[in-house]
Coordinates of C-alpha atoms in Angstrom, one line a residue:
M18 CA 124.6 115.4 30.3
R19 CA 125.7 116.8 33.7
A20 CA 121.7 116.7 34.7
T21 CA 120.9 113.1 33.5
S22 CA 124.4 112.4 35.6
S23 CA 123.7 114.1 38.7
L24 CA 119.9 112.1 38.6
R25 CA 121.8 108.8 38.4
W26 CA 124.0 109.3 41.2
K27 CA 121.1 110.7 43.2
I28 CA 119.4 107.8 42.8
A29 CA 122.3 105.7 43.8
A30 CA 123.0 107.8 46.7
T31 CA 119.2 107.8 47.5
T32 CA 119.2 103.4 47.3
T33 CA 122.4 103.2 49.4
A34 CA 121.6 105.6 52.1
V35 CA 118.0 103.5 52.7
C36 CA 120.1 100.4 52.3
C37 CA 122.5 101.5 55.2
A38 CA 119.6 103.4 57.1
V39 CA 117.6 99.4 57.0
A40 CA 121.1 97.4 57.6
A41 CA 121.7 99.8 60.8
V42 CA 118.2 99.1 62.2
L43 CA 118.5 95.9 61.7
G44 CA 122.1 95.6 62.8
I45 CA 121.2 97.0 66.1
L46 CA 118.3 94.5 66.6
V47 CA 120.5 91.8 65.8
H48 CA 122.8 93.0 68.1
N49 CA 120.7 93.3 70.9
V50 CA 119.0 90.2 70.1
V51 CA 122.2 88.1 70.2
S52 CA 123.9 90.1 72.7
R53 CA 121.1 89.7 75.6
Q54 CA 121.0 85.8 74.1
I55 CA 124.8 85.4 74.9
A56 CA 124.9 87.4 77.8
G57 CA 121.9 85.5 79.5
E58 CA 123.3 82.4 78.7
V59 CA 126.5 83.5 81.0
R60 CA 124.2 85.4 83.3
K61 CA 122.6 81.6 83.8
D62 CA 125.8 80.3 84.4
V63 CA 126.7 82.2 87.1
H64 CA 123.3 82.4 88.8
R65 CA 123.4 78.7 88.8
E66 CA 127.4 78.9 90.3
L67 CA 126.0 81.4 92.9
E68 CA 123.0 78.9 94.0
H69 CA 125.7 76.4 94.5
A70 CA 127.4 78.5 96.7
L71 CA 125.0 80.0 98.5
T72 CA 123.9 76.5 99.0
H73 CA 127.4 75.2 100.3
Y74 CA 127.7 78.1 102.6
A75 CA 124.1 77.2 104.4
Y76 CA 125.3 74.1 104.8
G77 CA 129.4 74.9 106.3
T78 CA 131.0 72.9 103.5
A79 CA 133.1 74.0 101.0
H80 CA 132.1 75.1 97.5
G81 CA 134.5 73.2 95.5
D82 CA 135.5 76.1 92.8
V83 CA 138.1 78.9 93.7
N84 CA 135.9 81.6 91.7
S85 CA 133.6 82.5 94.9
A86 CA 134.3 84.8 97.8
I87 CA 132.8 87.2 100.8
D88 CA 133.2 90.5 100.1
P89 CA 135.4 89.9 97.6
P90 CA 137.0 93.9 96.8
A91 CA 136.4 94.1 93.2
L92 CA 133.2 93.1 93.4
P93 CA 131.3 96.1 91.9
P94 CA 129.3 98.8 94.4
Q95 CA 126.6 98.5 92.7
L96 CA 126.0 94.8 93.1
R97 CA 127.1 95.4 96.9
A98 CA 124.5 97.7 97.4
L99 CA 122.0 95.3 95.9
V100 CA 123.2 92.3 98.3
A101 CA 122.8 95.0 101.4
R102 CA 119.4 95.3 100.6
G103 CA 118.6 91.5 100.7
R104 CA 118.8 90.7 97.0
T105 CA 120.9 88.8 94.7
G106 CA 122.2 89.9 91.3
S107 CA 124.3 89.9 88.4
M108 CA 126.5 92.4 86.3
V109 CA 129.5 92.8 84.1
G110 CA 132.6 94.1 85.8
E111 CA 136.3 93.0 86.3
H112 CA 138.8 91.0 88.4
E113 CA 142.0 90.9 88.3
G114 CA 141.9 93.3 85.2
K115 CA 140.1 90.9 83.1
P116 CA 136.3 91.1 82.4
V117 CA 134.0 88.8 84.3
M118 CA 130.6 88.7 84.9
W119 CA 129.8 88.6 88.8
A120 CA 127.0 87.3 90.7
A121 CA 126.3 87.9 94.5
G122 CA 123.6 87.3 97.2
P123 CA 123.4 88.1 100.7
A124 CA 125.2 85.4 103.3
D125 CA 124.9 86.5 107.2
G126 CA 124.6 90.3 106.4
K127 CA 127.5 89.5 103.7
A128 CA 128.1 89.7 100.4
L129 CA 128.5 86.3 98.4
A130 CA 130.2 86.6 95.0
V131 CA 131.1 84.3 92.7
W132 CA 132.5 85.3 88.8
V133 CA 133.4 83.5 85.8
P134 CA 135.0 84.5 82.7
Y135 CA 133.7 87.3 80.3
E136 CA 136.5 87.3 77.7
S137 CA 135.5 84.3 75.1
T138 CA 131.9 86.4 75.5
R139 CA 133.1 89.4 74.7
S140 CA 134.8 88.0 71.5
R141 CA 131.7 86.0 70.2
L142 CA 129.9 89.5 70.7
R143 CA 132.8 91.4 68.8
D144 CA 132.7 88.9 66.0
V145 CA 129.2 88.9 65.5
D146 CA 129.2 92.6 65.4
T147 CA 131.8 92.4 62.9
A148 CA 129.7 90.1 61.3
I149 CA 126.9 92.1 60.9
L150 CA 129.1 95.6 60.0
A151 CA 130.5 93.0 57.1
S152 CA 127.0 91.9 55.7
S153 CA 125.5 95.9 55.9
A154 CA 128.4 96.4 54.1
L155 CA 128.4 93.8 51.3
A156 CA 124.5 94.4 51.2
A157 CA 124.9 97.9 51.0
G158 CA 127.7 97.5 48.2
V159 CA 125.4 95.3 46.3
V160 CA 122.1 97.5 46.5
A161 CA 124.5 100.8 45.6
L162 CA 125.9 98.8 42.0
A163 CA 122.3 97.9 41.6
G164 CA 121.2 101.2 42.0
L165 CA 123.8 102.8 39.6
F166 CA 123.0 99.8 37.3
F167 CA 119.0 101.1 36.9
A168 CA 119.8 104.3 37.5
N169 CA 122.4 104.5 34.3
R170 CA 120.2 103.0 32.2
I171 CA 117.2 105.1 33.3
S172 CA 119.4 108.3 32.9
R173 CA 120.7 106.9 29.4
R174 CA 117.4 106.8 28.0
L175 CA 116.5 110.1 29.4
A176 CA 119.1 111.7 28.0
T177 CA 118.3 110.4 24.8
T178 CA 115.1 111.6 25.3
A179 CA 116.5 115.1 26.2
A180 CA 118.9 115.0 23.2
V181 CA 115.7 114.4 20.6
A182 CA 114.1 117.3 22.3
R183 CA 116.7 120.1 21.5
R184 CA 117.1 118.5 18.0
I185 CA 113.3 119.2 17.4
S186 CA 113.3 122.6 19.4
A187 CA 116.5 123.6 16.8
G188 CA 114.3 122.7 13.8
D189 CA 114.9 119.2 12.7
L190 CA 111.7 117.6 13.0
D191 CA 112.6 114.3 11.7
A192 CA 114.4 113.4 15.2
R193 CA 112.6 110.7 17.1
V194 CA 113.6 109.0 20.1
G195 CA 112.4 105.3 18.6
F196 CA 111.4 103.7 22.1
P197 CA 108.8 101.0 21.1
S198 CA 105.5 101.9 22.0
E199 CA 104.7 98.8 24.5
D200 CA 106.8 96.5 26.4
T201 CA 105.3 93.3 25.9
R202 CA 108.3 91.1 27.5
D203 CA 107.4 87.4 28.7
G204 CA 103.8 88.1 26.9
R205 CA 102.7 90.8 29.3
R206 CA 102.9 94.6 29.2
H207 CA 105.4 96.8 31.6
H208 CA 104.4 100.0 32.5
D209 CA 107.4 102.1 31.8
E210 CA 107.3 106.4 32.6
V211 CA 110.1 106.8 30.6
R212 CA 108.9 105.1 27.4
D213 CA 106.2 107.2 27.8
V214 CA 107.4 110.6 27.4
A215 CA 109.7 109.4 24.6
V216 CA 106.1 108.1 23.1
A217 CA 104.7 111.2 23.5
L218 CA 107.4 113.4 22.6
D219 CA 107.6 111.3 19.2
S220 CA 103.7 111.4 18.4
M221 CA 104.3 115.7 19.3
A222 CA 106.8 115.8 17.2
R223 CA 104.9 113.6 14.2
S224 CA 102.2 116.0 14.9
L225 CA 104.3 119.5 14.8
Q226 CA 106.3 118.0 11.7
A227 CA 102.2 117.2 10.2
R228 CA 100.9 120.7 10.7
L229 CA 104.4 122.5 9.9
E230 CA 104.4 120.7 6.2
A231 CA 100.8 121.6 6.1
E232 CA 101.2 125.4 6.6
K233 CA 104.2 125.2 4.1
R234 CA 102.2 123.1 1.2
F235 CA 99.1 126.4 1.6
T236 CA 101.5 129.2 1.9
A237 CA 103.1 127.6 -1.5
D238 CA 99.7 126.6 -2.9
V239 CA 97.9 130.3 -2.0
A240 CA 101.4 131.7 -3.1
H241 CA 101.2 130.1 -6.5
E242 CA 97.1 130.5 -7.0
L243 CA 97.2 134.2 -6.4
R244 CA 100.5 135.0 -8.7
T245 CA 98.4 134.2 -12.1
P246 CA 95.6 136.1 -11.5
L247 CA 97.8 138.8 -10.0
T248 CA 99.6 139.2 -13.2
G249 CA 95.9 139.8 -15.2
S250 CA 94.7 142.1 -12.6
L251 CA 98.0 144.3 -13.0
A252 CA 98.0 144.2 -16.9
A253 CA 94.7 144.6 -16.7
A254 CA 95.2 148.3 -14.4
S255 CA 97.6 149.4 -16.6
L256 CA 94.9 149.7 -19.3
L257 CA 92.5 151.8 -17.1
P258 CA 92.5 155.7 -17.5
E259 CA 95.1 157.9 -15.7
G260 CA 93.7 159.6 -12.3
R261 CA 93.0 158.6 -8.8
P262 CA 91.0 155.6 -9.1
K263 CA 94.0 154.1 -11.3
E264 CA 96.7 155.2 -8.7
M265 CA 94.6 153.6 -5.6
I266 CA 93.8 150.2 -7.6
N267 CA 97.5 149.9 -8.6
D268 CA 98.7 150.4 -5.1
R269 CA 96.6 148.0 -3.8
L270 CA 97.7 145.4 -6.9
Q271 CA 101.6 146.8 -5.5
A272 CA 101.1 145.6 -2.1
L273 CA 99.2 142.3 -2.9
H274 CA 102.0 141.4 -5.8
L275 CA 104.8 141.9 -3.2
L276 CA 103.1 139.9 -0.5
T277 CA 102.9 137.2 -3.0
E278 CA 106.2 137.2 -3.6
D279 CA 107.2 136.9 0.2
L280 CA 105.1 134.4 0.2
L281 CA 106.5 132.5 -2.6
E282 CA 110.2 133.3 -1.2
V283 CA 109.1 132.0 2.0
S284 CA 108.1 128.7 0.1
R285 CA 111.2 128.1 -1.1
L286 CA 113.3 129.0 1.9
D287 CA 111.0 126.1 4.0
S288 CA 111.7 123.6 0.9
G289 CA 115.0 123.7 1.6
V290 CA 116.9 123.9 -1.9
E291 CA 117.7 127.6 -1.6
Q292 CA 121.8 128.1 -2.2
A293 CA 124.0 130.8 -1.6
D294 CA 126.4 132.5 -4.3
L295 CA 129.3 133.0 -2.3
E296 CA 131.6 135.2 -2.8
R297 CA 134.3 137.9 -1.3
L298 CA 132.7 141.5 0.3
E299 CA 133.6 144.3 2.0
L300 CA 130.7 144.9 4.7
G301 CA 131.1 148.4 5.5
S302 CA 130.9 149.6 1.6
A303 CA 128.4 146.7 1.2
V304 CA 126.1 147.8 4.1
R305 CA 126.8 151.3 2.7
R306 CA 125.5 150.9 -0.4
I307 CA 122.2 148.4 0.6
V308 CA 121.2 151.4 3.0
A309 CA 121.3 154.3 0.3
A310 CA 119.4 151.8 -2.5
S311 CA 116.8 151.2 0.0
G312 CA 115.9 154.4 0.1
L313 CA 114.9 154.8 4.1
A314 CA 116.7 156.7 6.4
A315 CA 119.5 155.0 8.2
E316 CA 122.8 156.0 10.0
V317 CA 125.5 153.5 8.8
T318 CA 128.5 153.4 11.2
V319 CA 131.8 151.2 10.6
V320 CA 133.2 151.2 13.6
R321 CA 135.3 148.1 12.2
D322 CA 135.4 147.1 9.0
A323 CA 135.6 143.6 7.7
V324 CA 136.2 141.0 4.4
V325 CA 132.8 138.4 4.9
L326 CA 132.4 135.4 2.5
T327 CA 128.6 135.9 1.7
D328 CA 125.6 136.6 -1.1
R329 CA 125.1 139.9 -2.3
R330 CA 121.6 139.7 -3.3
R331 CA 120.5 137.7 0.1
L332 CA 122.6 140.1 2.5
D333 CA 120.3 142.8 0.3
R334 CA 117.3 141.0 0.7
I335 CA 117.8 140.8 4.8
L336 CA 119.0 144.2 5.3
A337 CA 116.1 145.7 3.7
N338 CA 113.8 144.0 5.3
L339 CA 115.2 144.9 9.0
L340 CA 115.4 148.6 7.8
A341 CA 111.5 148.7 6.3
N342 CA 110.6 146.4 10.0
A343 CA 112.4 149.5 11.7
H344 CA 110.4 152.1 9.7
Q345 CA 107.4 150.2 10.2
H346 CA 107.4 149.2 13.3
G347 CA 109.7 151.3 15.1
R348 CA 110.4 155.1 15.4
P349 CA 113.4 157.1 14.1
P350 CA 116.2 157.3 14.6
V351 CA 117.3 153.9 12.6
E352 CA 120.9 153.2 13.0
V353 CA 123.2 150.5 11.3
T354 CA 126.4 149.8 13.3
V355 CA 129.9 147.7 11.2
D356 CA 131.9 145.9 14.0
G357 CA 133.8 143.4 12.3
P358 CA 132.0 140.6 10.7
E359 CA 128.7 142.1 13.0
V360 CA 126.2 144.2 12.2
V361 CA 123.3 145.8 14.1
V362 CA 120.3 147.6 13.0
R363 CA 118.7 149.3 15.7
D364 CA 115.4 151.5 15.9
H365 CA 113.9 153.9 18.8
G366 CA 110.5 152.3 19.2
P367 CA 108.9 150.6 21.7
G368 CA 111.0 147.2 20.6
Y369 CA 110.6 144.1 19.8
P370 CA 107.5 142.1 21.5
P371 CA 109.0 139.1 24.4
D372 CA 107.7 136.5 22.4
L373 CA 109.5 137.1 19.5
I374 CA 112.6 137.6 21.3
E375 CA 112.1 134.5 22.9
R376 CA 110.9 132.4 19.7
G377 CA 111.7 134.3 16.9
P378 CA 109.8 135.4 14.0
Q379 CA 106.7 134.0 13.0
R380 CA 105.2 133.7 10.0
F381 CA 101.1 135.6 10.0
R382 CA 101.9 136.8 13.5
T383 CA 103.6 140.6 14.2
G384 CA 103.4 140.5 17.7
D385 CA 101.2 143.6 18.7
P386 CA 98.3 142.8 16.7
G387 CA 97.4 146.7 17.7
R388 CA 100.6 148.1 15.9
G389 CA 100.8 148.7 12.4
R390 CA 100.1 146.2 9.5
G391 CA 102.1 143.5 8.4
H392 CA 101.7 139.1 8.4
G393 CA 105.1 138.9 9.9
L394 CA 106.8 137.8 6.5
G395 CA 109.3 140.4 6.5
L396 CA 111.6 138.9 9.7
T397 CA 110.5 135.3 8.5
I398 CA 112.3 135.7 5.2
V399 CA 115.1 137.4 7.3
A400 CA 115.4 134.3 9.0
G401 CA 114.9 132.0 6.2
Q402 CA 118.3 133.8 4.2
A403 CA 120.1 134.1 7.2
A404 CA 119.9 130.3 7.6
V405 CA 121.2 130.1 4.2
L406 CA 123.5 131.8 4.5
K407 CA 124.9 130.5 8.2
I408 CA 124.5 134.0 9.5
G409 CA 123.7 134.5 13.1
L410 CA 120.7 136.0 14.3
G411 CA 119.8 137.6 17.2
F412 CA 117.0 139.6 18.1
A413 CA 116.7 141.7 21.4
R414 CA 115.5 145.0 22.9
A415 CA 117.9 148.1 23.1
P416 CA 119.2 149.1 26.8
D417 CA 117.7 152.2 26.1
G418 CA 115.1 151.6 24.4
G419 CA 114.4 150.2 20.4
A420 CA 114.2 146.9 18.7
L421 CA 117.9 145.5 18.1
T422 CA 118.4 142.8 15.6
K423 CA 122.1 141.4 15.1
L424 CA 123.7 139.5 12.3
T425 CA 127.0 138.1 12.6
I426 CA 128.5 137.1 9.2
P427 CA 131.0 134.5 8.5
L428 CA 134.8 136.2 7.8
F429 CA 136.4 135.8 4.7
P430 CA 138.6 132.7 5.0
D431 CA 141.8 134.9 4.6
S432 CA 141.0 137.7 6.1

């Protein structure tokens, strides 16, 4: 959820930043245009007053306006220098501590200056700037809220899609986003990238579910079809005369029988009808018994014993498969460590392949075709039985080499 929230705020922040930048540019442009216009009006007035003053000065008559003087002390030096070059000009300055617009021109080698109050003009400019800032802030706020609203809609839909994707990756293939495949409001089709992603995810889930269901049906059908002729073959092989041919045939038939039983077990686990027969079990002694019954060499170490709630038969199956896998694909010594409710089985071979560690066991795949025989069913059964018992299951490589499998078994409630 943090990712989508971050996206929501990023979109809103980006929209607000763009709006503020546009408002700032427009505000500066409006400020400059309005300032020139207002200042231009005052400048025209003061130049008109200057022309009247120069005309009256040339005819030796009094200008009637008291806001004129010859070489007034407050005349800005820049304007005084401009008049000294025989030119007229105007600029904003101060007179008696108040802002005024000055205009001055040459009069018999002196500077004839007039001035008009500029305080009201500055107030108008400040009012314009305030209005521009208020409008910009209001526009930025409205755009930010609109951006947050639309970004929130997008992020909620993305969050829904992501949640469904996580459920699918966790094995819930019935999960669907459920967005409509088309948006035809107002009789027109509206393009929506988020909806396209959701529809593609639903389509992928349906396709994946169909393929997995077909694979499950194939596994079940093959196992059931093989079981009847295999039983007959085993019975027929028992009638053969004793000798090496009978041993070879029985050996191959027994391997095929075990494979068929594995397929049937995988089929039952896939169907989801398996129910655990839970009981109280002392884990340390149970693990020692299972290792001894397997007939496979393994060193059992009980660091800390625990009382767990599990199905004895299914736990036997899990550990027996792990031991068989360690001996078949790894190298001795094989070590089994019990530490509280955790059981760790490890060997000293090349370790699990990276794709198995990342994705878990996959039926009919052994990870490395060039290493040993197998159909990937042993670890698939381990994962299926662990799911029935709600046992935490993890595959990793030991730091000093070798495959490492960790089982975390639920504790007995009163332990």
